Short mmCIF file of C-alpha atoms in Angstrom, two decimals:
data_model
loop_
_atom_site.label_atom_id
_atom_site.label_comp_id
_atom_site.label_asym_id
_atom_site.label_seq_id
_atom_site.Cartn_x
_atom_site.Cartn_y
_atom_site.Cartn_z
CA UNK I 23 -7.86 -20.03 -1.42
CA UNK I 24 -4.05 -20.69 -0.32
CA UNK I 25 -2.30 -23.82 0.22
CA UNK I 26 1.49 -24.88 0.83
CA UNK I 27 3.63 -27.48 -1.08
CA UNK I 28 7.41 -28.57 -0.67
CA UNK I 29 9.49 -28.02 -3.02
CA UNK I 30 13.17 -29.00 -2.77
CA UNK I 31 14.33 -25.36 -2.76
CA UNK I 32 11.33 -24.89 -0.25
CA UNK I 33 8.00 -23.95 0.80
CA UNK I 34 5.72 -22.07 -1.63
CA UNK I 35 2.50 -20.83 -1.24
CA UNK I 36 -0.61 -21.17 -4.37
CA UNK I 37 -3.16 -18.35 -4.70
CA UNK I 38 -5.92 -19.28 -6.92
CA UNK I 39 -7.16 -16.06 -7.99
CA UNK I 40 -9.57 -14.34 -10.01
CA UNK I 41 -9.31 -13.28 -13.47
CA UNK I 42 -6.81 -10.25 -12.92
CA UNK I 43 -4.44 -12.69 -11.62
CA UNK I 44 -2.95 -12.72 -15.28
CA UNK I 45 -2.34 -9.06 -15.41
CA UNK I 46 -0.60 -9.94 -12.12
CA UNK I 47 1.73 -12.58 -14.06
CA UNK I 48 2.43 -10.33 -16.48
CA UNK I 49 3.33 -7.78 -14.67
CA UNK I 50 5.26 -9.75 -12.19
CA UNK I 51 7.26 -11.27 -15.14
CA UNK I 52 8.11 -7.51 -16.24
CA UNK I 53 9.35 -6.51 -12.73
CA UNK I 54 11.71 -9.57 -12.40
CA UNK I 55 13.43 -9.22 -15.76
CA UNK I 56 13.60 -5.14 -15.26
CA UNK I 57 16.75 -5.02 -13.39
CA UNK I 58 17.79 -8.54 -12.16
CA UNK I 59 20.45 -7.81 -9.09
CA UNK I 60 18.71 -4.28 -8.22
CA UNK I 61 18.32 -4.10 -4.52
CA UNK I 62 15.30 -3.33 -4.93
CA UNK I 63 13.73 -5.75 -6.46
CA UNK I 64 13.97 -7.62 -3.13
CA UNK I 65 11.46 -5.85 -1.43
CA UNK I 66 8.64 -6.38 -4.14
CA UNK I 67 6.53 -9.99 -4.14
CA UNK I 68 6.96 -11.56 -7.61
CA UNK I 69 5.20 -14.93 -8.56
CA UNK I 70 7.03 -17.92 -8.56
CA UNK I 71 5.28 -19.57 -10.67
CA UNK I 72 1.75 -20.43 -12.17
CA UNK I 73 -0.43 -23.25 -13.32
CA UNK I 74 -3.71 -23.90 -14.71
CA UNK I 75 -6.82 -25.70 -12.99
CA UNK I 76 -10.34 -26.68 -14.09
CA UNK I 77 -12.63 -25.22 -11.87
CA UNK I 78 -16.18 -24.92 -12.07
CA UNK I 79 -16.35 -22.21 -14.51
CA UNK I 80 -13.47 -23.38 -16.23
CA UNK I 81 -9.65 -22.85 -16.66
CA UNK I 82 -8.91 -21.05 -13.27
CA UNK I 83 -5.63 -19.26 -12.92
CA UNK I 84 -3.25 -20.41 -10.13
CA UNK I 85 -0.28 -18.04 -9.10
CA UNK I 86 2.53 -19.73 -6.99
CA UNK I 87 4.48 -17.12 -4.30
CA UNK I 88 6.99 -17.48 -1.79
CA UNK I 89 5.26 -17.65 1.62
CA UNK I 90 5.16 -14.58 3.79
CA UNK I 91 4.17 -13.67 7.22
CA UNK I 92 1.53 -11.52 7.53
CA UNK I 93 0.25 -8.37 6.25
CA UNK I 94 1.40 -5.01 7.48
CA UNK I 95 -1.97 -3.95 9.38
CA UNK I 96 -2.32 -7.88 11.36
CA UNK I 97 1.48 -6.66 12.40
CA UNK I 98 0.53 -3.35 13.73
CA UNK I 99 -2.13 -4.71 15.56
CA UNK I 100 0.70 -6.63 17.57
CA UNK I 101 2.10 -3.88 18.76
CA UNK I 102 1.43 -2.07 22.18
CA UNK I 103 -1.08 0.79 21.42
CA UNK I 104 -1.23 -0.63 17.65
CA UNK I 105 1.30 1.62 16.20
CA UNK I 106 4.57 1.35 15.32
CA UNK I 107 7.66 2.58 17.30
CA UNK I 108 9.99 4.79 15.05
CA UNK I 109 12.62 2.09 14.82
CA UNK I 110 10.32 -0.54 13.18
CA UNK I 111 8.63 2.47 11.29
CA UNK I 112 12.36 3.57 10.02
CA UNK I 113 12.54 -0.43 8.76
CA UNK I 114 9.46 -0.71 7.17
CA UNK I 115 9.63 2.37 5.30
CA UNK I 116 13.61 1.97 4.15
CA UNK I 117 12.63 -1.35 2.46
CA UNK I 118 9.10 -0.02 0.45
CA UNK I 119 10.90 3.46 -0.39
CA UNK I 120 13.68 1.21 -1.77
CA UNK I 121 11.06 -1.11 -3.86
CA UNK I 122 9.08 1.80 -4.93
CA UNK I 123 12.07 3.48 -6.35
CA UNK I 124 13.07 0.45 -7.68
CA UNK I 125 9.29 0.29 -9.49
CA UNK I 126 9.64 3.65 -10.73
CA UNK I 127 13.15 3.99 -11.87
CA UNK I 128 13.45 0.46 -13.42
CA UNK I 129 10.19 -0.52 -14.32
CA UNK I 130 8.17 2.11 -15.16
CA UNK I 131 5.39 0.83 -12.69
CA UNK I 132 3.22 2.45 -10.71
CA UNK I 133 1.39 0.47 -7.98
CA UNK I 134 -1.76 2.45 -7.46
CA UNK I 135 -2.80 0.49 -4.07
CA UNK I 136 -1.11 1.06 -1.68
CA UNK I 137 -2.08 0.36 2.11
CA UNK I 138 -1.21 -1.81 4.86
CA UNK I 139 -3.33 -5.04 3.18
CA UNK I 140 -0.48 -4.81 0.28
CA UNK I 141 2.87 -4.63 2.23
CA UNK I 142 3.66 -8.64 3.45
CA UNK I 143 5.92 -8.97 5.93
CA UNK I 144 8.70 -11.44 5.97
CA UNK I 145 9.16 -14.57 8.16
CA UNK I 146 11.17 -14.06 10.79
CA UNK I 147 14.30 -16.35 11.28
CA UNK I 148 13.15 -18.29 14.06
CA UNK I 149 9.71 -19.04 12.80
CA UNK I 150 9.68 -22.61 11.41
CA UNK I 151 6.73 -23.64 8.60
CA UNK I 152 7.86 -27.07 9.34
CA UNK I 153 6.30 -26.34 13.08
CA UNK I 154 2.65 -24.67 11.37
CA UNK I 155 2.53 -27.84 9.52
CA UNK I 156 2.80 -30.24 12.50
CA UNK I 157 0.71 -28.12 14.59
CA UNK I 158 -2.00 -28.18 11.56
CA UNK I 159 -1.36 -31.55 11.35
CA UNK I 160 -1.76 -32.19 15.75
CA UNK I 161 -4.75 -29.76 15.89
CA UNK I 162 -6.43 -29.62 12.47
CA UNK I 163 -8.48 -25.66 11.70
CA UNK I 164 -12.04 -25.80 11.55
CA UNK I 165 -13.13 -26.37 7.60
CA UNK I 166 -15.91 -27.18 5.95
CA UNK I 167 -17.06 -29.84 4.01
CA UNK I 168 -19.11 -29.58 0.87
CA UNK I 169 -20.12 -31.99 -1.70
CA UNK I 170 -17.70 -31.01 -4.26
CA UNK I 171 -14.48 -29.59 -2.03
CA UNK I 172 -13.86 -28.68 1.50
CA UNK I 173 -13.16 -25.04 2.75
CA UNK I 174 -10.29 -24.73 5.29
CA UNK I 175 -9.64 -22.01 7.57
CA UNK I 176 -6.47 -20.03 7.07
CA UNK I 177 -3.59 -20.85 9.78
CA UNK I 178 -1.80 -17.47 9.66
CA UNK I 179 -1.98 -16.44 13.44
CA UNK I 180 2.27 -16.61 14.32
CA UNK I 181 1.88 -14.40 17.18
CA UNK I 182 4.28 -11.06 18.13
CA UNK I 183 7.29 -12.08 16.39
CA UNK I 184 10.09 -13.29 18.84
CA UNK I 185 12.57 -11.20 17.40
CA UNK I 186 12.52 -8.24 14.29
CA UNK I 187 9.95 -9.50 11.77
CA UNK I 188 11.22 -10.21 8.35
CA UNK I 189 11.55 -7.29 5.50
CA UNK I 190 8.40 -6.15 4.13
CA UNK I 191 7.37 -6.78 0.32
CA UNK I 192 5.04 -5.05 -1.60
CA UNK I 193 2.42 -6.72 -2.90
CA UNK I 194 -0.88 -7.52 -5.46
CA UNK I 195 -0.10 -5.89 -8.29
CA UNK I 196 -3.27 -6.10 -10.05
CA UNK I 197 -4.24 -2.53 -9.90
CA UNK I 198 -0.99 -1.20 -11.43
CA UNK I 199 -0.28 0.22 -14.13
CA UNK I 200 3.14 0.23 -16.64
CA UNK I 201 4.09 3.52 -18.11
CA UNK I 202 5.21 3.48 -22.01
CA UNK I 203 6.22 5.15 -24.19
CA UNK I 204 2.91 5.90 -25.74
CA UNK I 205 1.22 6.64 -22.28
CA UNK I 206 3.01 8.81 -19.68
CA UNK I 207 0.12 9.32 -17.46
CA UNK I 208 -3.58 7.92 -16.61
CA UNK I 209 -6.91 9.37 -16.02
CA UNK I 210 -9.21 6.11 -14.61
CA UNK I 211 -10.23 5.74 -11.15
CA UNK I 212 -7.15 4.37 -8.66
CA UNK I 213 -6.60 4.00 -5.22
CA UNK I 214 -8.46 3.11 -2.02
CA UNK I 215 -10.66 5.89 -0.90
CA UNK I 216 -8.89 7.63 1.91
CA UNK I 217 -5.26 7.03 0.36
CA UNK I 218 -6.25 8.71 -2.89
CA UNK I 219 -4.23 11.77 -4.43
CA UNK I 220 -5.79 14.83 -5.05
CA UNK I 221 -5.04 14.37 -8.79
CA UNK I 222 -7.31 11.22 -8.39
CA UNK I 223 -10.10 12.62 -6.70
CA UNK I 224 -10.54 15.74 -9.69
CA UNK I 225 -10.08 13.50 -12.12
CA UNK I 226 -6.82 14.82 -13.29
CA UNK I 227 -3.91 13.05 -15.40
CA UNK I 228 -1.73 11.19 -12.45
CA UNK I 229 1.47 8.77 -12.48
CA UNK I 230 3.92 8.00 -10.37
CA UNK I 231 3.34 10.61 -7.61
CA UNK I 232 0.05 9.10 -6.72
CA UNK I 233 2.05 6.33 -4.96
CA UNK I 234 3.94 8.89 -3.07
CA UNK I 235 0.97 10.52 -1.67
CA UNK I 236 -0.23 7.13 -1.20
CA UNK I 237 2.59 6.04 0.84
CA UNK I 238 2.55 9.14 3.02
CA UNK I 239 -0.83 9.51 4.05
CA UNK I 240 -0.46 5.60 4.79
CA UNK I 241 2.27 6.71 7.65
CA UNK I 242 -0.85 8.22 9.61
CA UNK I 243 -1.94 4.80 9.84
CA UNK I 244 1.20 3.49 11.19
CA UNK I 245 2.19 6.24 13.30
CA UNK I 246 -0.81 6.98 14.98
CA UNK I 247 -3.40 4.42 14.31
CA UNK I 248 -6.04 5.96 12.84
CA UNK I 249 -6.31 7.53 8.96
CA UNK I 250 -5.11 10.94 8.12
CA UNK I 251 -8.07 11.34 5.49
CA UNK I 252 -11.51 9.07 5.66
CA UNK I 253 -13.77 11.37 3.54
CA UNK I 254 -16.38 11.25 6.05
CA UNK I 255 -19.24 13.26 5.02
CA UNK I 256 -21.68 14.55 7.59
CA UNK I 257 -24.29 15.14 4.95
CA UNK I 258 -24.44 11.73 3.73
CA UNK I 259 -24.82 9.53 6.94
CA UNK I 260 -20.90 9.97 7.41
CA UNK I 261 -20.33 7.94 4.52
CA UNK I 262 -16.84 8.48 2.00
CA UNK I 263 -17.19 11.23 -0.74
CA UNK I 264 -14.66 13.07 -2.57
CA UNK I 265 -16.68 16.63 -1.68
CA UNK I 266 -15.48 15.91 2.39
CA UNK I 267 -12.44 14.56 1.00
CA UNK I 268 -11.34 17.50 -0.65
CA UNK I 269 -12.46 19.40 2.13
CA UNK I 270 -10.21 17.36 4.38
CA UNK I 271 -7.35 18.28 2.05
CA UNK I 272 -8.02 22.48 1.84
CA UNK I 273 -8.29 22.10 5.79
CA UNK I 274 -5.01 20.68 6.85
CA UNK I 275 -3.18 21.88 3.32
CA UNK I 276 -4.91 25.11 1.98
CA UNK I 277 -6.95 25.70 -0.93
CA UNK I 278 -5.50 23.53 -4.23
CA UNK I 279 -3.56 25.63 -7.07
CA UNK I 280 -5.69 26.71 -9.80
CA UNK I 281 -3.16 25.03 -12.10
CA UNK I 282 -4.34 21.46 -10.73
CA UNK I 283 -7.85 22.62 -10.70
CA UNK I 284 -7.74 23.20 -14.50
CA UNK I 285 -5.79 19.88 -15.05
CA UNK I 286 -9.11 18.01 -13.62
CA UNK I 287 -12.37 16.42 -15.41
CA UNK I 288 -13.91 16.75 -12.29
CA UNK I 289 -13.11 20.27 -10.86
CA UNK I 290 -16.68 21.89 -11.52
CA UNK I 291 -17.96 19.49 -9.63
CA UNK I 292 -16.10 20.72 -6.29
CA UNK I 293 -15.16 24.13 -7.18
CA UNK I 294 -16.62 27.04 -8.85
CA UNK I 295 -15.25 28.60 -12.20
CA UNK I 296 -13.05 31.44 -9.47
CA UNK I 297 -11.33 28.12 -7.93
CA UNK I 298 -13.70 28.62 -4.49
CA UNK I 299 -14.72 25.14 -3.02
CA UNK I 300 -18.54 25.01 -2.95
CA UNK I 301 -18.34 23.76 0.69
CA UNK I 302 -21.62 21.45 0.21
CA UNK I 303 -19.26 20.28 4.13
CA UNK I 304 -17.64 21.81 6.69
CA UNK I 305 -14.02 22.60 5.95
CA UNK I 306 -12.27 21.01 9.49
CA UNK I 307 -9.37 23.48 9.81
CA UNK I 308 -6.19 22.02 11.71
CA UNK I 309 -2.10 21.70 10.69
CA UNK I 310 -0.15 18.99 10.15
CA UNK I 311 1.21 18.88 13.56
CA UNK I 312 -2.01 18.77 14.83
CA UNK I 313 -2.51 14.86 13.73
CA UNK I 314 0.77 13.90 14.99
CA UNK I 315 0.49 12.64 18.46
CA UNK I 316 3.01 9.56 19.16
CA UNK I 317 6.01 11.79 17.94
CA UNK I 318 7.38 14.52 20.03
CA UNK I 319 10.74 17.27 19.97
CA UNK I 320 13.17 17.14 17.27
CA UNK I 321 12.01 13.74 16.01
CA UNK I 322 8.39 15.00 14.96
CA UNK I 323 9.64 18.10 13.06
CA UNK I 324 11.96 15.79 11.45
CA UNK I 325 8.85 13.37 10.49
CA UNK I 326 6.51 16.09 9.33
CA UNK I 327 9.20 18.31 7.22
CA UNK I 328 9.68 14.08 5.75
CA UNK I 329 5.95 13.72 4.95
CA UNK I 330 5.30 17.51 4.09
CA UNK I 331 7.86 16.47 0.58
CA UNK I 332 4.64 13.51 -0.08
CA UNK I 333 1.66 15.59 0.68
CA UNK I 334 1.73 18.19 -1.89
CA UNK I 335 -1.20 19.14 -3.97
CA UNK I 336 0.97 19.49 -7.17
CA UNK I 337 2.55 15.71 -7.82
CA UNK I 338 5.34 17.66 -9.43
CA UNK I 339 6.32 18.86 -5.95
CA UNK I 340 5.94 15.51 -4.60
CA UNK I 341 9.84 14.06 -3.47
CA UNK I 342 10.42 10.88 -5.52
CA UNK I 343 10.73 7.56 -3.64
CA UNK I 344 14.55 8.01 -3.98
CA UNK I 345 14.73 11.19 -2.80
CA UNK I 346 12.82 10.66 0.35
CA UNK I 347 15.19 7.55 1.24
CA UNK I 348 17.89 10.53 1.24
CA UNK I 349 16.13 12.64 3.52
CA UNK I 350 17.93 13.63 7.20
CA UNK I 351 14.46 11.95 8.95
CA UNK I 352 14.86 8.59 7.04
CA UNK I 353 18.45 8.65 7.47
CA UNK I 354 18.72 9.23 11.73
CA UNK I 355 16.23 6.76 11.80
CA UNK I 356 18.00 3.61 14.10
CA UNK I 357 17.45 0.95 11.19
#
């Protein structure tokens, strides 16, 4: 549950969260002392604070944040058509590319959820809390009332934001990961389904390229609505697996290099010993430009040279986060 409280330097917002929530902390605390004064540490949401409370079960962990807006996909919604026109798209991305470098370069973190649930975006300067409170306060939200607490309903519908919404943060941290010295790169299951790297799906050693990929195949969402990957299998009542996923990926970006397919725990499962995909699925054939719809001219072979530097098989051929806020797309881009 959330609630807000007052504090002299402002309003705050308390997440009482499960028992990740102190791999959160920790984390959190990591990112902040990094680099302090980095510019992009500014577009990543840190916790304020934290406090203890005895619940039920016992001690229940209690993080304290800085109140944001709403969450990238209740944004897009908002818009006409529900995607994003290429000058809110060119401020959105500036910001995250500028935290995710910032995560990479300076903390050694890698997020490993990325999607539009986890980017918060900013209040907007003429949106007043002191307003939500007196209209909560005028025309209370429907809760319920139990013997031992009441349940409110969350007040978080602002509208279409009057002017630009505020910058985007990115957010929940308890899936990530912090790269030592010890441990350069993972193997454990990451990502949600249809944002997953190919390194992820064969079980292969991944860092911080998966949030690359991540990133760019979340642009499909943005830019046209809809997911570039869902993993839909045919032969399992259209349901996710990694066989149609794969598939998916040797039909818009050809068959994977044998040198990932050897890197993977989970190759054999997909491919025979030759590399050949033992297409258990149709392979759905089609080109990048094919799935790019909203974008016409010069601007959409600008976007899709942009996202063709995220979506390689090899991570080593992915473009770093700081690289990509260099390239000629991002930097025409009215932001």
């Amino acid at each position: 549950w959330a609630s807000a409280v007052i504090r002299p330097s402002g309003w705050l917002e308390i997440l009482c969260v499960s028992s990740r929530a102190r791999h959160e902390l920790e984390l959190s605390r990591h990112i902040a002392a990094a680099k302090p004064g980095h510019p992009g540490l500014e577009y990543v949401r840190l916790v304020q604070d934290s406090f203890e409370i005895l619940g039920p079960s016992g001690p229940h962990l209690c993080l304290v944040y800085k109140p944001m807006r709403e969450p990238l996909w209740l944004l897009q919604r908002r818009m006409p058509g529900g995607v994003f026109p290429m000058k809110l798209l060119g401020f959105v991305l500036k910001f995250l590319l500028t935290g995710l470098s910032y995560l990479h370069n300076e903390c050694n973190v890698i997020h490993t959820d990325l999607k539009p649930e986890n980017v918060l975006v900013g209040l907007e300067k003429t949106l007043s809390l002191e307003d939500v409170v007196a209209d909560e306060i005028n025309s209370p939200s429907p809760r319920k009332i139990l013997p031992d607490r009441t349940i409110y309903l969350s007040r978080n519908d602002f509208g279409r934001p009057k002017l630009s919404p505020g910058r985007p943060k990115i957010a929940d941290f308890d899936a990530a990961v912090r790269v030592t010295g010890s441990q350069k790169t993972f193997t454990h299951p990451i990502q949600p389904n249809c944002y997953r790297a190919p390194e992820a799906i064969l079980g292969a050693p991944w860092s911080y390229p998966v949030d690359i990929w991540n990133l760019g195949t979340m642009l499909w969402d943005l830019v046209e609505g809809r997911a570039l990957f869902d993993g839909a299998d045919s032969t399992h009542r259209g349901e996710y697996t990694s066989h149609a996923h794969l598939a998916q990926l040797i039909g818009l970006l050809g068959p994977p290099p044998k040198e990932l397919l050897a890197r993977g725990n989970q190759t054999g499962i997909h491919f025979a010993a030759d590399g050949e995909f033992l297409a258990l699925c149709s392979v759905p054939y089609r080109t990048l430009a094919d799935t790019v719809t909203k974008i016409d001219g010069e601007e959409k072979e600008q976007f899709l040279h942009f996202v063709n530097r995220m979506l390689q098989w090899l991570p080593e051929r992915r473009a770093t986060a700081q690289e990509l806020l260099d390239d000629p797309w991002m930097r025409s881009l009215p932001i």
